PDB file of C-alpha atoms in Angstrom:
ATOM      1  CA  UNK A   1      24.346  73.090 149.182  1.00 83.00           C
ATOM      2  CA  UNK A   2      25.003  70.663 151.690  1.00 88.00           C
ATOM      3  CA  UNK A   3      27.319  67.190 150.793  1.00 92.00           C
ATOM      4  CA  UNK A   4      27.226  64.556 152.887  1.00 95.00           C
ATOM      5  CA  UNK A   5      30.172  62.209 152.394  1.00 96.00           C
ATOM      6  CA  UNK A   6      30.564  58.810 153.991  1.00 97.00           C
ATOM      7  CA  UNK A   7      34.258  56.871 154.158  1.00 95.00           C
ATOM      8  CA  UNK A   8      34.611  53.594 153.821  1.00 94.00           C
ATOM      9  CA  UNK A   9      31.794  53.271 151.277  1.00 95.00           C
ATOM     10  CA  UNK A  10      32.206  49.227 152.134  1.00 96.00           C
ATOM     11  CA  UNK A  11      33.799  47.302 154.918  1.00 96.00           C
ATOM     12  CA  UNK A  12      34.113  43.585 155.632  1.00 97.00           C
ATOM     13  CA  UNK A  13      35.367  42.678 159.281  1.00 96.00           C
ATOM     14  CA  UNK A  14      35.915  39.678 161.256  1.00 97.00           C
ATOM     15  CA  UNK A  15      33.610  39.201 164.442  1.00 97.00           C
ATOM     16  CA  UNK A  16      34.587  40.490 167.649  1.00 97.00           C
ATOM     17  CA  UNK A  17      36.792  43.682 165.831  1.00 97.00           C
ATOM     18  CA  UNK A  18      36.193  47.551 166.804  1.00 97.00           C
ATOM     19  CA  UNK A  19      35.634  49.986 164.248  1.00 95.00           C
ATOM     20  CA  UNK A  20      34.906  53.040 163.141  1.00 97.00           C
ATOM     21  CA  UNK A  21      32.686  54.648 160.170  1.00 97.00           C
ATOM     22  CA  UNK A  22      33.495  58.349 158.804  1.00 97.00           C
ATOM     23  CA  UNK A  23      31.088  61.030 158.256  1.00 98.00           C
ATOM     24  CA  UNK A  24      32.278  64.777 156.421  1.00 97.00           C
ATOM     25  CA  UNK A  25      29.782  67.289 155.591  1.00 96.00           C
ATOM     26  CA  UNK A  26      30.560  70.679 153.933  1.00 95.00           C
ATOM     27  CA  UNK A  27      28.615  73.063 155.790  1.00 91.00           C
ATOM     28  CA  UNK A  28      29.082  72.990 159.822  1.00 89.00           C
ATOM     29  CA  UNK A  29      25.935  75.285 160.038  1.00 87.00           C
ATOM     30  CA  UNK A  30      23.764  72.239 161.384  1.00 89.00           C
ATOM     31  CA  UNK A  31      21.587  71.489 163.636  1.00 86.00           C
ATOM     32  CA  UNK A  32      21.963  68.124 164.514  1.00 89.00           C
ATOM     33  CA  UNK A  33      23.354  64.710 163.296  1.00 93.00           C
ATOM     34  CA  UNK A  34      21.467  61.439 162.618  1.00 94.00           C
ATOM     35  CA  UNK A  35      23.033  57.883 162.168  1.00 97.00           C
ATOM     36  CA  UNK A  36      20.934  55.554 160.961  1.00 97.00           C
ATOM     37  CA  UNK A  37      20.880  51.564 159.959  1.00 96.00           C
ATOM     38  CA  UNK A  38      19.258  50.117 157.293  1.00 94.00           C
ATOM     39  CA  UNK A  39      19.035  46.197 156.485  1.00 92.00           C
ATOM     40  CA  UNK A  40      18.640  45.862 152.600  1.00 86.00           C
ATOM     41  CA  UNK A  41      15.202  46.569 151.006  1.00 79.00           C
ATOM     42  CA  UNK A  42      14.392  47.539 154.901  1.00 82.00           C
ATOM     43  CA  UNK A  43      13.438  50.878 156.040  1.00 87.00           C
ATOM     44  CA  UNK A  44      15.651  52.641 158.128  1.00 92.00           C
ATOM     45  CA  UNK A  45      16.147  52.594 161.896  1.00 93.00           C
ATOM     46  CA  UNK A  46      17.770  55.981 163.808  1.00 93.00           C
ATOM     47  CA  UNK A  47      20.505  54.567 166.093  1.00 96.00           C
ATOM     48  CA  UNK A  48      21.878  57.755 167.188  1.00 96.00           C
ATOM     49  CA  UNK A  49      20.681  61.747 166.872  1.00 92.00           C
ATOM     50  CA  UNK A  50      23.911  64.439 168.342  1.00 93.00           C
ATOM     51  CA  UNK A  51      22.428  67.844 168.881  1.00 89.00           C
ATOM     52  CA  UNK A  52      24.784  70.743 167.549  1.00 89.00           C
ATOM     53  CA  UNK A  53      25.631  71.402 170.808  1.00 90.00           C
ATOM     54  CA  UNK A  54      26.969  67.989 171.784  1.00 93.00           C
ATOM     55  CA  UNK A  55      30.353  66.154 171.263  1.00 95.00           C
ATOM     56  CA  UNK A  56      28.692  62.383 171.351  1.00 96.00           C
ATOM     57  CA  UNK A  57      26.040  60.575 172.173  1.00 96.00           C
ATOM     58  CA  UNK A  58      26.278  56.665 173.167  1.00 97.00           C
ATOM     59  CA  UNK A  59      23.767  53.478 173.240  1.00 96.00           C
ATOM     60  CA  UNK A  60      25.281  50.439 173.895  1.00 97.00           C
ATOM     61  CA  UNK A  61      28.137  49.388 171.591  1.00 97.00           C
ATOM     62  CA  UNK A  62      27.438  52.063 169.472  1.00 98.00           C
ATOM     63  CA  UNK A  63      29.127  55.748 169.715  1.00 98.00           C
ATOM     64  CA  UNK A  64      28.941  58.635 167.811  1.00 97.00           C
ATOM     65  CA  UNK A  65      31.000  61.534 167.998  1.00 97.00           C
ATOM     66  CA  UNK A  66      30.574  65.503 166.546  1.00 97.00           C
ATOM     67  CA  UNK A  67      33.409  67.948 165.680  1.00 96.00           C
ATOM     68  CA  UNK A  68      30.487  70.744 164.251  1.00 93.00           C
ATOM     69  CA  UNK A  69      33.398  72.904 163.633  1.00 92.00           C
ATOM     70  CA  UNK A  70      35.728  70.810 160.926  1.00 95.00           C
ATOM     71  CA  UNK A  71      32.329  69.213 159.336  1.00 96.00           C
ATOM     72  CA  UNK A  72      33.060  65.421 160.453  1.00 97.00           C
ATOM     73  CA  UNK A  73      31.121  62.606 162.904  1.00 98.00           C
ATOM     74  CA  UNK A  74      32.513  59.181 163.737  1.00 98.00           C
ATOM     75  CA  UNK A  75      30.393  55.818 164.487  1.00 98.00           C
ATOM     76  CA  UNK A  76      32.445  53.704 166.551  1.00 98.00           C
ATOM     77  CA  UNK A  77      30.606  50.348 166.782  1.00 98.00           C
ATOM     78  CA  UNK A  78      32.697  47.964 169.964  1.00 98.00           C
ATOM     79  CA  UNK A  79      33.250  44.350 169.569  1.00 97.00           C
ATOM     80  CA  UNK A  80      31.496  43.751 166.335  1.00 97.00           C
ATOM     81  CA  UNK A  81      28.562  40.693 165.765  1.00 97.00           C
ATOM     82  CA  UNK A  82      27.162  39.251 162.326  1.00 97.00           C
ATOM     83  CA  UNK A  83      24.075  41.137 163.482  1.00 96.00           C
ATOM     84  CA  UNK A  84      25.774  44.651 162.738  1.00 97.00           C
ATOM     85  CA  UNK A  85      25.767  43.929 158.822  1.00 97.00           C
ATOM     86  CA  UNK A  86      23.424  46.719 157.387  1.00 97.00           C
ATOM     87  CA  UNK A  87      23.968  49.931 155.445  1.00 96.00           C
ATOM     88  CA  UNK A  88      25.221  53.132 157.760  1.00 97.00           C
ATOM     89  CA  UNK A  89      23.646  56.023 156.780  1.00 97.00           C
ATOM     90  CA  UNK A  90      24.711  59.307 158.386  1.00 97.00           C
ATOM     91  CA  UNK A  91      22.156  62.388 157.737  1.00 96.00           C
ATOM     92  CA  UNK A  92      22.561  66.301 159.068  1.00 93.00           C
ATOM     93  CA  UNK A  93      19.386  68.721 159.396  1.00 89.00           C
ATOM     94  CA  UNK A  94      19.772  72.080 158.872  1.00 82.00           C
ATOM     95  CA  UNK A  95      18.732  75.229 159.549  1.00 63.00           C
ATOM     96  CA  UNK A  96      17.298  75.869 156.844  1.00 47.00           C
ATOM     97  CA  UNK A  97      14.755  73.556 156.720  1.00 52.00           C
ATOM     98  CA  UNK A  98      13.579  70.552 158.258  1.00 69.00           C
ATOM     99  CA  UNK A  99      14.748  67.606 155.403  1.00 84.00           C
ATOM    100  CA  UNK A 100      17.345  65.345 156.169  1.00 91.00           C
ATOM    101  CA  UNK A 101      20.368  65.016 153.673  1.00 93.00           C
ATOM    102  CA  UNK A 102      22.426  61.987 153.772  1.00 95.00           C
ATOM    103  CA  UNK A 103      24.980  60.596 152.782  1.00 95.00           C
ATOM    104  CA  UNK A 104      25.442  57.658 150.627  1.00 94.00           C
ATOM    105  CA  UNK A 105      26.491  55.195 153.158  1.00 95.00           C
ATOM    106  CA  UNK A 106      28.312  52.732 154.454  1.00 97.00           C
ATOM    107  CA  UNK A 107      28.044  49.177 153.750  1.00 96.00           C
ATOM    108  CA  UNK A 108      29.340  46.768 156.537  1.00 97.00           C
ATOM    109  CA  UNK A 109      29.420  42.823 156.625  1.00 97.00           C
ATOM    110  CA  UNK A 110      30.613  41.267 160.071  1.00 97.00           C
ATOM    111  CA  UNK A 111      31.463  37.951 159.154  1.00 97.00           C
ATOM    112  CA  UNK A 112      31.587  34.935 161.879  1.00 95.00           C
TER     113      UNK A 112
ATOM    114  CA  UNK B   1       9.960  57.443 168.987  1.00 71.00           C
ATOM    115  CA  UNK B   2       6.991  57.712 167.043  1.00 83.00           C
ATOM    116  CA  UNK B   3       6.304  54.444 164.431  1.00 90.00           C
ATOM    117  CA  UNK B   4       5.024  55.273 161.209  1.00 93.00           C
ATOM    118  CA  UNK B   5       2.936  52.084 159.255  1.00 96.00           C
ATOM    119  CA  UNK B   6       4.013  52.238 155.857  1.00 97.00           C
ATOM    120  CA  UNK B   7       2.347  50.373 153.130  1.00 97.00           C
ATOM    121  CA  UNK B   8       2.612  48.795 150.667  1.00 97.00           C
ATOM    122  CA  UNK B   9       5.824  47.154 151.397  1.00 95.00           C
ATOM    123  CA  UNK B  10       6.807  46.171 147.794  1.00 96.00           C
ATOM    124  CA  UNK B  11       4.552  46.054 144.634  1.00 97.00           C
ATOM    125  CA  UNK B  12       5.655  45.114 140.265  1.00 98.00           C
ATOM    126  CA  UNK B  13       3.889  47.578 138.623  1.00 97.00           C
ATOM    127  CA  UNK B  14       3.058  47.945 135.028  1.00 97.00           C
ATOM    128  CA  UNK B  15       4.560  51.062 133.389  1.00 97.00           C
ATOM    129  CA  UNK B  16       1.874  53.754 132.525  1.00 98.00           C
ATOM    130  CA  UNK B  17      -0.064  52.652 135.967  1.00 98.00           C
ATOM    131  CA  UNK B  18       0.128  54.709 138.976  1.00 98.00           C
ATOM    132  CA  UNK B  19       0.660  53.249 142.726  1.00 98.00           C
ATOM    133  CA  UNK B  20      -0.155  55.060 146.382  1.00 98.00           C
ATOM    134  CA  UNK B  21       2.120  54.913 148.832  1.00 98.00           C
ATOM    135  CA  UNK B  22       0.099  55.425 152.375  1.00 98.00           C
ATOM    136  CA  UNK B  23       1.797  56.346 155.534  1.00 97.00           C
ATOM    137  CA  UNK B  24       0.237  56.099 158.851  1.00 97.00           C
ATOM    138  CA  UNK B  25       2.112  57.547 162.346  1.00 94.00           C
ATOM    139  CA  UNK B  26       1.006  56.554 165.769  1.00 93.00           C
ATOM    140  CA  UNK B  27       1.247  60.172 166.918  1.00 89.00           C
ATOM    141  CA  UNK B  28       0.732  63.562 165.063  1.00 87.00           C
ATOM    142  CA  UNK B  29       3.743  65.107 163.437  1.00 85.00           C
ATOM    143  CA  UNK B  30       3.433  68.766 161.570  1.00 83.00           C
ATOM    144  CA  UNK B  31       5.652  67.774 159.093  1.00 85.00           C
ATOM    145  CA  UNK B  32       5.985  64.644 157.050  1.00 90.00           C
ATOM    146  CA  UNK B  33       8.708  63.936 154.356  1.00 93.00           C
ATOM    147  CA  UNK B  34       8.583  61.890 151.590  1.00 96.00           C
ATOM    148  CA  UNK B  35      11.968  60.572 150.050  1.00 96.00           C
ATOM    149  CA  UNK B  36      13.425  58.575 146.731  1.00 97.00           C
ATOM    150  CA  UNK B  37      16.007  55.854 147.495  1.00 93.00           C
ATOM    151  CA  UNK B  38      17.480  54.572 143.952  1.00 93.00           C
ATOM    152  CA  UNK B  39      19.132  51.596 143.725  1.00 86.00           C
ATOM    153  CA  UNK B  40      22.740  51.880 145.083  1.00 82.00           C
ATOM    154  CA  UNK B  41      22.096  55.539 145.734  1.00 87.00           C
ATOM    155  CA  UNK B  42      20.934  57.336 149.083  1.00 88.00           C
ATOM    156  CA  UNK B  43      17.836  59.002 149.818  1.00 93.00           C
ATOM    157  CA  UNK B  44      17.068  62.033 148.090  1.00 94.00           C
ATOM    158  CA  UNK B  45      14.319  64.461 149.272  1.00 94.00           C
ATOM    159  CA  UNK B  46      10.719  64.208 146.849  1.00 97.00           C
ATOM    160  CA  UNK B  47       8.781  66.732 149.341  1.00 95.00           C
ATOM    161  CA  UNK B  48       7.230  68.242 152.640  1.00 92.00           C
ATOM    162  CA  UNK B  49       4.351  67.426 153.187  1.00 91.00           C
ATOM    163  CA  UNK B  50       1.950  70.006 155.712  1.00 83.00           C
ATOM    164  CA  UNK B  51      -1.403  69.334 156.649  1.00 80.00           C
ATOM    165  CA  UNK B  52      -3.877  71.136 154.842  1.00 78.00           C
ATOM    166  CA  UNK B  53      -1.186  73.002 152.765  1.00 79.00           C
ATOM    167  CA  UNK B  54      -0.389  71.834 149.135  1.00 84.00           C
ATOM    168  CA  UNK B  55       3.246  69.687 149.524  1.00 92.00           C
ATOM    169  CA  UNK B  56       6.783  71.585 148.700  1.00 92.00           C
ATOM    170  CA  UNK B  57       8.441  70.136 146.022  1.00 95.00           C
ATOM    171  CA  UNK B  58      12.677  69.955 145.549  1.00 94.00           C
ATOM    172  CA  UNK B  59      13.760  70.521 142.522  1.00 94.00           C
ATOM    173  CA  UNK B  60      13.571  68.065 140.069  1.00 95.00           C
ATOM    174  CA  UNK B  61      10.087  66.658 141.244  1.00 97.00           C
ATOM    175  CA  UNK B  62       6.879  67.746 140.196  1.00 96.00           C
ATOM    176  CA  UNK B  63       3.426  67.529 141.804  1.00 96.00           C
ATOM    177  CA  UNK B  64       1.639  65.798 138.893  1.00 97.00           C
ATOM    178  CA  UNK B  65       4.098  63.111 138.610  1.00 98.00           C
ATOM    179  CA  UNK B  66       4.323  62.611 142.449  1.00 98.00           C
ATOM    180  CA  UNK B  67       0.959  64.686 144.123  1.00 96.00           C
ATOM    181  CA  UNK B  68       0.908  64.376 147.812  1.00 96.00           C
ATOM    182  CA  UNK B  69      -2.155  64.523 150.248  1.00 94.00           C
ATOM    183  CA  UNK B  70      -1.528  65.335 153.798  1.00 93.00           C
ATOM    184  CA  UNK B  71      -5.305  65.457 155.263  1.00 92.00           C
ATOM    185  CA  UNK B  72      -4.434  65.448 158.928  1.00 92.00           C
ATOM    186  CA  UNK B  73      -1.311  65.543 161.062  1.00 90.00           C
ATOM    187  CA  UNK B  74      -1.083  61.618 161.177  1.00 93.00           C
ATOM    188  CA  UNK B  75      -1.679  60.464 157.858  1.00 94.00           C
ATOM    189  CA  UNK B  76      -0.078  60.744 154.369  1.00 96.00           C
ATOM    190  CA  UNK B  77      -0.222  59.441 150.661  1.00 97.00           C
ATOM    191  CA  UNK B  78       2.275  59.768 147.907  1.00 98.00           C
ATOM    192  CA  UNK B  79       1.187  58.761 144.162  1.00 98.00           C
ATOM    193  CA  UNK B  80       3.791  57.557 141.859  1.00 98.00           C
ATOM    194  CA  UNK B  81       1.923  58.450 138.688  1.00 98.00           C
ATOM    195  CA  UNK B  82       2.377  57.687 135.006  1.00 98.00           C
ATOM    196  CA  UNK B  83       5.062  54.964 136.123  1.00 97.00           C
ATOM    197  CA  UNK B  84       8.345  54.039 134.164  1.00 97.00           C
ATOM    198  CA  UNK B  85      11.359  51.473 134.821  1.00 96.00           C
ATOM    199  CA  UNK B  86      13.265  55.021 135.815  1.00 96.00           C
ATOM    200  CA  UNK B  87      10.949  55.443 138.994  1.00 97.00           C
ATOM    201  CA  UNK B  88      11.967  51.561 140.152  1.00 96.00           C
ATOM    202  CA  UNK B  89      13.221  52.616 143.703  1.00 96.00           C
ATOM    203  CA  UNK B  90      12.751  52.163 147.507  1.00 95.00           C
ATOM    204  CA  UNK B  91      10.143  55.248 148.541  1.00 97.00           C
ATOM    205  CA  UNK B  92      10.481  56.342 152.126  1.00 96.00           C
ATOM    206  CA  UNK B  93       8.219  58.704 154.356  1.00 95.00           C
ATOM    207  CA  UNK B  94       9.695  60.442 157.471  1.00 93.00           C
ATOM    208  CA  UNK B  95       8.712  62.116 160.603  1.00 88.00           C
ATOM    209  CA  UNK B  96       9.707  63.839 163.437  1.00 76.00           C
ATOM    210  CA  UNK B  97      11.987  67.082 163.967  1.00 63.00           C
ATOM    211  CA  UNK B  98       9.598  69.745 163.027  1.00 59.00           C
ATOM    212  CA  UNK B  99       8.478  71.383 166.276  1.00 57.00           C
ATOM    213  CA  UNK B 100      11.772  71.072 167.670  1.00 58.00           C
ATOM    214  CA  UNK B 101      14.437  70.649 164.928  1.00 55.00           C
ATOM    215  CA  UNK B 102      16.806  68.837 167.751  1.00 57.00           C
ATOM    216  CA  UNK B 103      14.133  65.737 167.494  1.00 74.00           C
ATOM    217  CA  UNK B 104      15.116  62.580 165.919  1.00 82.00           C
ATOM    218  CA  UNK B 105      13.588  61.741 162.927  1.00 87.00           C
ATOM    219  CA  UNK B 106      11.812  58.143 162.058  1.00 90.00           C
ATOM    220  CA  UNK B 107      10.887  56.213 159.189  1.00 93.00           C
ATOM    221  CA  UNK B 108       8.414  54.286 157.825  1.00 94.00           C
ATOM    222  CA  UNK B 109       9.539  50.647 156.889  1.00 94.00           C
ATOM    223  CA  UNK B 110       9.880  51.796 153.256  1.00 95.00           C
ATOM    224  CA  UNK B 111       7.969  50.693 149.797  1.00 96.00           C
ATOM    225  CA  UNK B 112      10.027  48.549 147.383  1.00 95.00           C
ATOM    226  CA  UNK B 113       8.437  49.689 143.780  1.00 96.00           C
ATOM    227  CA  UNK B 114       9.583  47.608 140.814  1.00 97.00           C
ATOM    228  CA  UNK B 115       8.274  48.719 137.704  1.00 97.00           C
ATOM    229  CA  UNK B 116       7.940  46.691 134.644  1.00 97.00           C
TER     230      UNK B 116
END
């Protein structure tokens, strides 16, 4: 069964910082790789979807990387703004079926 | 992407009621998903939904305590039935990567059920 594990489960910045959000899943038989925001008691928005066969995908400040092979993705987010706080959810589809399974998330506050 | 209209947004519900969640996407999707976010937890898979096909159910969930319709490829319902303060969550429908697996998938704006 897949696990979908997300480091830090909770992280508090200053504005303006880099940083970087940790994704591990247990089996690299995927398909692709969702990240996803989510403001609280809010739906959630995709931000960025890596095919199996790619290494990262970028929009904007945000970039996501894929090692398939040792199980991990990375969500760099550049120069940081109060407007990032949300919950990061990273999800993998496999090929198995079509559901999603995520993990748990992370929680980041930007503060001014 | 597609948008999916998701509603309603929030309801309090007595326990022993029942509440239908409705789902409505701008395009038509084969599959739709249907998915249980508890609080502090992430989301966890209820069940496919195809068109005209009964809805596949994970383990752990059970058709007469969640039924599903799916009657065409844009619209969707799921029934919270027989309601308790256990089934007090954030109840999310999904879209997109059926046809082509390496297609995002999108959400509805989620339903925030509180029951009493």
């Amino acid at each position: 069964k897949q696990e979908v594990t997300q480091i830090p489960a909770a992280l508090s910045v200053p504005e303006g910082e880099n940083l970087v959000l940790n994704c591990s899943f247990t089996d690299s038989a995927i398909y692709n790789l969702q990240w996803f925001r989510q403001d609280p008691g809010k739906g959630l928005t995709s931000l960025l979807l890596i095919q199996s066969s790619q290494r990262e995908q970028t929009s904007g400040r945000l970039n996501a990387s894929l090692d398939k092979s040792s199980g991990r993705s990375t969500l760099y987010i550049a120069a940081s703004q109060p407007g990032d706080s949300a919950t990061y959810l990273c999800a993998v589809r496999q090929g198995s079926g079509y559901a999603l399974n995520f993990g748990k998330g992370t929680s980041l506050l930007v503060t001014p | 992407s597609a948008v999916i209209s998701q509603k309603p947004s929030r309801d309090i519900c007595q326990r022993g009621t029942s509440l239908t969640i409705q789902c409505q996407v701008d395009s038509q999707v084969t599959m739709m998903f249907w998915y249980r976010q508890q609080p502090g937890q992430s989301l966890t898979l209820i069940a496919t939904a195809n068109q005209g096909s009964e809805a596949t159910y994970e383990s752990g969930f059970v058709i007469d305590k969640f039924p599903i319709s799916r009657p065409n490829l844009t619209f969707s319902t799921l029934t919270v039935s027989n309601m308790s303060p256990e089934d007090s969550s954030i109840y999310l429908c999904s879209g997109g990567g059926d046809r082509d697996l390496n297609t995002e998938a999108f959400f509805g704006q989620g339903t925030r059920l509180t029951v009493v």
